[in-house]
Amino acid sequence: MTRVFSGVKPTGHLTLGNYLGAMRQWAAVDQHRADALFCIVDLHALTVDHDPARVRRLSRQAATLLLAVGLDPALCTVFVQSHVDEHTRLSYVLECVATDGEMRRMIQYKEKAARERERGGSVRLSLLTYPVLMAADILVYGADEVPVGDDQAQHVELTRDLAVRFNQRYGHTFVVPKATLPVVAARVMNLQEPTSKMGKSDDSGPGIVYLLDEPDVVRKKVMRAVTDSGREIVYDREERPGVTNLLEILAACTGGDPEALSGVYESYGSLKKDTAEAVVELLRPVQERHRALCADPGYVEGVLRDGAERARASARPTVDAAYRAIGLLPAASDTGAGVVLNAAR
């Protein structure tokens, strides 16, 4: 059976972009067709300055929202990254396979490091190395597919490179995964800056629709979305990024085709109104389910506990195999003292 792995980073409140770009497909498709694991990757949130209490709060919120969008613990595994030690065990081994040049070419590191240098500062070392931890997140479960937004495709390519290199040097150990992208709205853009993605860590609140925004807040944000010069409704990401973003959001919410929808509307106002209502209706059941789950925190805690146990059981054999392959001596408790002594002879 195909194995799928993906995750969300608790660095901000989850957005419409997270939902349309990934989470909805996880719930509607991936958990039904595959052995699927979905993870709150909280260790990745430590690569930048952060408030520890906020990371914990956002981790719980992310877990609750994953369940609210429809992930079913009976069909898939939902867990928190830091609850499964095998992620960090494998990460160091993969750092011994990765190169400094590969890390420094990663787009997110280059962009964030450049911004920090302009301010006279420097980024944390973990920001440089976290793509290796991301690779470990994937490879530790033998994932065949990684459903991600297109901005994360580079990280999956790095994961593939590290898996192939390790297998060639030390013997076949890892499955080489591939990224899978949704067809529509793979990258929902900021409503105020339609050439930039709708990121949960962004400071531009008016351009971001959060999954827990009240309906009137959603309507206000969409109605104030930046459009383009000229009045014609045309689907063209290069020339008309604002209206194209609205068309893609509407299409993703309603199951339509963005290019076909461009011929339906004659004004920005009517397009914005229909898009706003479509988003409100899309989020309504998610928000209702989220409220119900918040009223039963013990259920969410139980899901995460059971998920971590299943994930740990799945990951441990792969990490142990990688340790043996790269040359690390197995612990006596793992192999039996007699086996170790015989090997020493």
Coordinates of C-alpha atoms in Angstrom, one line a residue:
M1 CA 0.0 0.0 0.0
T2 CA 1.3 3.5 -0.9
R3 CA 2.5 5.4 2.2
V4 CA 2.0 9.2 2.4
F5 CA 3.6 11.6 4.8
S6 CA 3.1 15.3 5.3
G7 CA 2.9 17.9 8.1
V8 CA 2.2 21.4 9.2
K9 CA 4.5 23.7 11.1
P10 CA 3.1 25.5 14.1
T11 CA 4.6 28.9 13.4
G12 CA 1.3 30.7 12.9
H13 CA -2.5 30.1 12.6
L14 CA -3.4 27.8 9.7
T15 CA -4.8 29.5 6.6
L16 CA -7.1 29.0 3.7
G17 CA -3.9 28.4 1.7
N18 CA -2.9 25.5 4.0
Y19 CA -6.4 24.0 3.6
L20 CA -6.8 24.4 -0.2
G21 CA -3.2 23.7 -0.9
A22 CA -2.9 20.5 1.2
M23 CA -5.1 19.7 4.1
R24 CA -8.4 19.2 2.2
Q25 CA -6.7 16.7 -0.1
W26 CA -5.3 14.9 2.9
A27 CA -8.8 14.4 4.3
A28 CA -10.7 13.8 1.1
V29 CA -8.2 11.6 -0.8
D30 CA -4.9 10.7 0.8
Q31 CA -6.1 9.1 4.1
H32 CA -8.5 6.8 2.1
R33 CA -6.1 5.6 -0.6
A34 CA -2.9 5.2 1.4
D35 CA -1.2 4.4 4.6
A36 CA -1.1 8.1 5.6
L37 CA 0.8 9.9 8.4
F38 CA 0.2 13.6 9.2
C39 CA 2.5 15.4 11.6
I40 CA 2.6 18.6 13.5
V41 CA 6.3 19.4 12.9
D42 CA 6.9 21.4 16.0
L43 CA 10.7 21.0 16.0
H44 CA 10.8 23.1 12.8
A45 CA 9.1 25.9 14.7
L46 CA 12.3 26.3 16.8
T47 CA 14.5 27.5 13.8
V48 CA 13.4 31.1 14.4
D49 CA 12.8 33.3 17.5
H50 CA 9.7 32.0 19.1
D51 CA 7.5 32.1 22.3
P52 CA 7.5 28.6 23.8
A53 CA 4.0 29.0 25.1
R54 CA 2.8 30.1 21.6
V55 CA 4.4 27.1 19.9
R56 CA 2.7 24.7 22.3
R57 CA -0.6 26.6 21.8
L58 CA -0.3 26.5 18.0
S59 CA 0.7 22.9 18.0
R60 CA -2.5 21.9 19.8
Q61 CA -4.5 24.2 17.6
A62 CA -3.0 22.6 14.5
A63 CA -3.7 19.1 15.7
T64 CA -7.3 20.1 16.4
L65 CA -7.7 21.6 13.0
L66 CA -6.3 18.6 11.3
L67 CA -9.0 16.5 12.9
A68 CA -11.6 19.3 12.2
V69 CA -10.9 19.2 8.4
G70 CA -11.7 15.5 8.4
L71 CA -8.6 13.5 9.2
D72 CA -9.9 10.3 10.9
P73 CA -7.6 8.5 13.4
A74 CA -9.1 5.3 12.4
L75 CA -7.8 5.8 8.8
C76 CA -4.6 7.7 9.3
T77 CA -1.9 8.5 11.9
V78 CA -1.9 12.0 13.4
F79 CA 0.9 12.9 15.8
V80 CA 3.4 15.5 17.0
Q81 CA 7.0 15.3 15.6
S82 CA 8.8 15.9 18.9
H83 CA 6.9 12.9 20.5
V84 CA 8.8 10.5 18.2
D85 CA 12.5 10.6 18.9
E86 CA 13.3 8.7 15.7
H87 CA 13.0 11.9 13.7
T88 CA 16.0 13.5 15.4
R89 CA 17.9 10.2 15.5
L90 CA 17.8 9.9 11.8
S91 CA 18.4 13.6 11.1
Y92 CA 22.0 13.6 12.3
V93 CA 22.8 10.5 10.2
L94 CA 21.4 12.4 7.2
E95 CA 23.5 15.4 8.0
C96 CA 26.5 13.2 7.6
V97 CA 25.3 12.5 4.0
A98 CA 24.2 16.1 3.1
T99 CA 26.6 18.8 2.0
D100 CA 27.0 22.4 3.1
G101 CA 26.5 23.6 -0.4
E102 CA 23.1 21.8 -0.7
M103 CA 21.9 23.5 2.5
R104 CA 23.0 26.9 1.5
R105 CA 21.2 26.7 -1.8
M106 CA 17.8 26.1 -0.2
I107 CA 15.6 29.0 -1.1
Q108 CA 14.0 29.6 2.3
Y109 CA 17.4 29.7 4.0
K110 CA 18.8 32.1 1.3
E111 CA 15.9 34.5 1.6
K112 CA 15.7 34.5 5.4
A113 CA 19.5 34.7 5.9
A114 CA 19.7 37.6 3.4
R115 CA 17.0 39.5 5.3
E116 CA 18.7 38.9 8.6
R117 CA 22.0 40.1 7.3
E118 CA 20.4 43.3 6.1
R119 CA 19.4 43.9 9.7
G120 CA 22.9 43.2 11.0
G121 CA 22.0 39.8 12.5
S122 CA 22.3 36.2 11.6
V123 CA 20.0 33.2 11.5
R124 CA 20.1 30.1 13.7
L125 CA 22.1 27.2 12.6
S126 CA 19.0 25.0 12.7
L127 CA 17.5 27.1 9.9
L128 CA 20.4 25.9 7.7
T129 CA 20.0 22.3 8.7
Y130 CA 16.3 21.9 9.1
P131 CA 15.8 20.6 5.5
V132 CA 17.7 17.6 6.6
L133 CA 15.3 17.1 9.5
M134 CA 12.5 17.5 7.0
A135 CA 14.1 14.7 4.9
A136 CA 14.3 12.6 8.1
D137 CA 10.6 13.2 8.7
I138 CA 9.8 11.7 5.4
L139 CA 12.4 8.9 5.0
V140 CA 11.9 7.6 8.5
Y141 CA 8.5 6.3 7.5
G142 CA 9.4 5.0 4.1
A143 CA 6.9 7.4 2.5
D144 CA 6.3 6.9 -1.2
E145 CA 4.5 10.3 -1.6
V146 CA 4.7 13.7 0.0
P147 CA 1.7 15.9 -0.7
V148 CA 2.9 19.5 -0.5
G149 CA 2.4 23.0 -1.9
D150 CA 4.7 23.8 -4.7
D151 CA 6.9 26.0 -2.5
Q152 CA 8.0 22.9 -0.6
A153 CA 8.9 20.9 -3.8
Q154 CA 12.6 21.8 -3.4
H155 CA 12.7 20.1 0.0
V156 CA 11.3 16.9 -1.4
E157 CA 13.9 17.0 -4.1
L158 CA 16.6 17.3 -1.4
T159 CA 15.0 14.3 0.4
R160 CA 15.2 12.3 -2.8
D161 CA 18.8 13.2 -3.3
L162 CA 19.8 12.2 0.2
A163 CA 17.9 8.9 0.0
V164 CA 19.6 8.0 -3.3
R165 CA 23.0 9.0 -2.1
F166 CA 22.6 7.0 1.2
N167 CA 21.4 3.9 -0.7
Q168 CA 24.3 4.1 -3.1
R169 CA 26.9 4.5 -0.4
Y170 CA 25.7 2.3 2.3
G171 CA 23.2 -0.1 0.8
H172 CA 19.5 0.2 0.0
T173 CA 17.8 1.6 3.2
F174 CA 15.3 4.3 2.2
V175 CA 12.3 4.5 -0.1
V176 CA 12.9 7.4 -2.6
P177 CA 9.7 9.5 -2.3
K178 CA 8.1 11.9 -4.7
A179 CA 6.1 15.2 -4.2
T180 CA 2.5 15.3 -5.2
L181 CA 0.8 18.6 -5.9
P182 CA -2.9 19.4 -6.0
V183 CA -4.2 20.5 -9.5
V184 CA -6.0 23.7 -8.4
A185 CA -4.9 26.2 -5.8
A186 CA -1.6 24.5 -5.1
R187 CA -0.4 27.9 -4.0
V188 CA -3.0 30.3 -2.7
M189 CA -1.7 33.9 -2.8
N190 CA -1.9 36.7 -0.3
L191 CA -5.1 38.8 -1.0
Q192 CA -3.1 42.0 -0.5
E193 CA 0.1 40.9 -2.3
P194 CA -1.1 38.4 -5.0
T195 CA 2.5 37.7 -6.1
S196 CA 3.3 36.3 -2.7
K197 CA 1.8 33.1 -1.2
M198 CA -0.7 33.2 1.7
G199 CA 1.7 32.2 4.4
K200 CA 0.7 31.6 8.0
S201 CA 3.9 33.3 9.3
D202 CA 3.2 36.4 7.2
D203 CA 2.6 39.7 9.1
S204 CA 0.1 40.9 6.4
G205 CA -3.0 39.9 8.3
P206 CA -5.5 41.6 5.9
G207 CA -4.3 39.5 3.1
I208 CA -4.6 36.2 4.9
V209 CA -7.7 34.2 5.5
Y210 CA -7.3 32.1 8.6
L211 CA -9.3 28.9 9.1
L212 CA -10.8 30.2 12.3
D213 CA -11.6 33.7 11.0
E214 CA -15.2 34.7 11.7
P215 CA -17.5 34.9 8.5
D216 CA -17.7 38.7 8.6
V217 CA -13.9 38.9 8.8
V218 CA -13.5 36.5 5.9
R219 CA -15.9 38.6 3.8
K220 CA -14.1 41.9 4.7
K221 CA -10.7 40.4 3.7
V222 CA -11.9 39.0 0.4
M223 CA -13.9 42.2 -0.6
R224 CA -10.8 44.3 0.1
A225 CA -8.5 42.0 -2.0
V226 CA -6.2 43.7 -4.4
T227 CA -7.1 43.3 -8.0
D228 CA -5.4 44.5 -11.2
S229 CA -5.5 47.5 -13.6
G230 CA -8.2 47.3 -16.1
R231 CA -11.7 46.0 -15.6
E232 CA -11.7 42.8 -17.7
I233 CA -11.9 39.5 -15.7
V234 CA -9.0 37.5 -17.2
Y235 CA -7.3 34.4 -15.9
D236 CA -3.6 35.2 -16.3
R237 CA -1.3 34.7 -13.4
E238 CA 1.5 36.8 -14.9
E239 CA -0.5 39.8 -16.1
R240 CA -3.5 39.6 -13.7
P241 CA -2.3 38.0 -10.5
G242 CA -5.0 39.6 -8.3
V243 CA -8.0 38.4 -10.2
T244 CA -6.4 35.1 -11.0
N245 CA -5.9 34.4 -7.3
L246 CA -9.6 35.1 -6.7
L247 CA -10.6 32.9 -9.6
E248 CA -8.4 30.0 -8.3
I249 CA -9.8 30.4 -4.8
L250 CA -13.4 30.4 -6.0
A251 CA -12.7 27.4 -8.3
A252 CA -11.1 25.5 -5.4
C253 CA -14.0 26.2 -3.1
T254 CA -16.7 25.3 -5.6
G255 CA -15.1 22.6 -7.7
G256 CA -15.1 24.8 -10.8
D257 CA -12.4 25.7 -13.4
P258 CA -10.8 29.1 -12.9
E259 CA -10.3 29.8 -16.5
A260 CA -14.0 29.0 -17.3
L261 CA -15.1 31.1 -14.3
S262 CA -13.3 34.1 -15.8
G263 CA -15.9 34.3 -18.5
V264 CA -18.8 34.3 -16.0
Y265 CA -18.0 37.6 -14.3
E266 CA -18.2 41.2 -15.6
S267 CA -17.1 43.0 -12.5
Y268 CA -14.6 42.6 -9.7
G269 CA -17.3 43.3 -7.1
S270 CA -19.4 40.3 -8.1
L271 CA -16.4 38.0 -8.3
K272 CA -15.3 39.1 -4.8
K273 CA -18.7 38.6 -3.4
D274 CA -19.1 35.1 -4.7
T275 CA -15.6 34.2 -3.7
A276 CA -16.2 35.5 -0.1
E277 CA -19.4 33.5 0.3
A278 CA -17.7 30.4 -1.1
V279 CA -14.9 30.6 1.4
V280 CA -17.3 31.2 4.3
E281 CA -19.3 28.1 3.4
L282 CA -16.2 26.1 2.9
L283 CA -14.9 27.0 6.3
R284 CA -18.3 26.7 8.2
P285 CA -18.2 22.9 8.9
V286 CA -14.5 23.1 9.7
Q287 CA -15.1 25.7 12.4
E288 CA -18.1 23.9 13.8
R289 CA -16.0 20.7 14.2
H290 CA -13.2 22.7 15.7
R291 CA -15.4 24.1 18.4
A292 CA -16.7 20.6 19.2
L293 CA -13.1 19.2 19.5
C294 CA -12.0 22.1 21.7
A295 CA -14.8 21.2 24.1
D296 CA -13.3 17.7 24.4
P297 CA -9.5 18.2 24.8
G298 CA -9.0 14.7 26.2
Y299 CA -10.0 13.2 22.8
V300 CA -7.4 15.3 21.0
E301 CA -4.7 14.3 23.5
G302 CA -5.6 10.6 23.1
V303 CA -5.4 10.9 19.3
L304 CA -1.9 12.4 19.5
R305 CA -0.7 9.8 22.1
D306 CA -1.9 6.9 20.1
G307 CA -0.6 8.4 16.9
A308 CA 2.9 8.8 18.4
E309 CA 2.9 5.2 19.5
R310 CA 2.0 4.0 16.0
A311 CA 4.5 6.4 14.3
R312 CA 7.3 5.3 16.7
A313 CA 6.7 1.6 16.0
S314 CA 6.8 2.3 12.2
A315 CA 9.9 4.5 12.4
R316 CA 12.2 2.6 14.7
P317 CA 13.1 -0.3 12.3
T318 CA 14.1 2.2 9.6
V319 CA 16.4 4.2 11.9
D320 CA 18.0 1.1 13.3
A321 CA 18.7 -0.1 9.7
A322 CA 20.2 3.3 8.8
Y323 CA 22.4 3.2 11.9
R324 CA 23.7 -0.3 11.0
A325 CA 24.2 0.6 7.3
I326 CA 26.3 3.7 8.0
G327 CA 28.5 1.9 10.4
L328 CA 27.2 2.5 14.0
L329 CA 27.6 -0.4 16.4
P330 CA 24.2 -1.7 17.6
A331 CA 23.5 -1.4 21.3
A332 CA 23.7 -4.6 23.3
S333 CA 20.2 -4.1 24.4
D334 CA 19.0 -4.1 20.8
T335 CA 20.9 -7.2 19.6
G336 CA 21.9 -9.2 22.6
A337 CA 25.3 -9.1 24.2
G338 CA 26.2 -12.4 22.7
V339 CA 25.7 -11.2 19.2
V340 CA 27.8 -8.1 19.8
L341 CA 30.6 -10.2 21.3
N342 CA 30.6 -12.7 18.4
A343 CA 30.7 -9.8 15.9
A344 CA 33.7 -8.4 17.8
R345 CA 35.6 -11.7 17.4

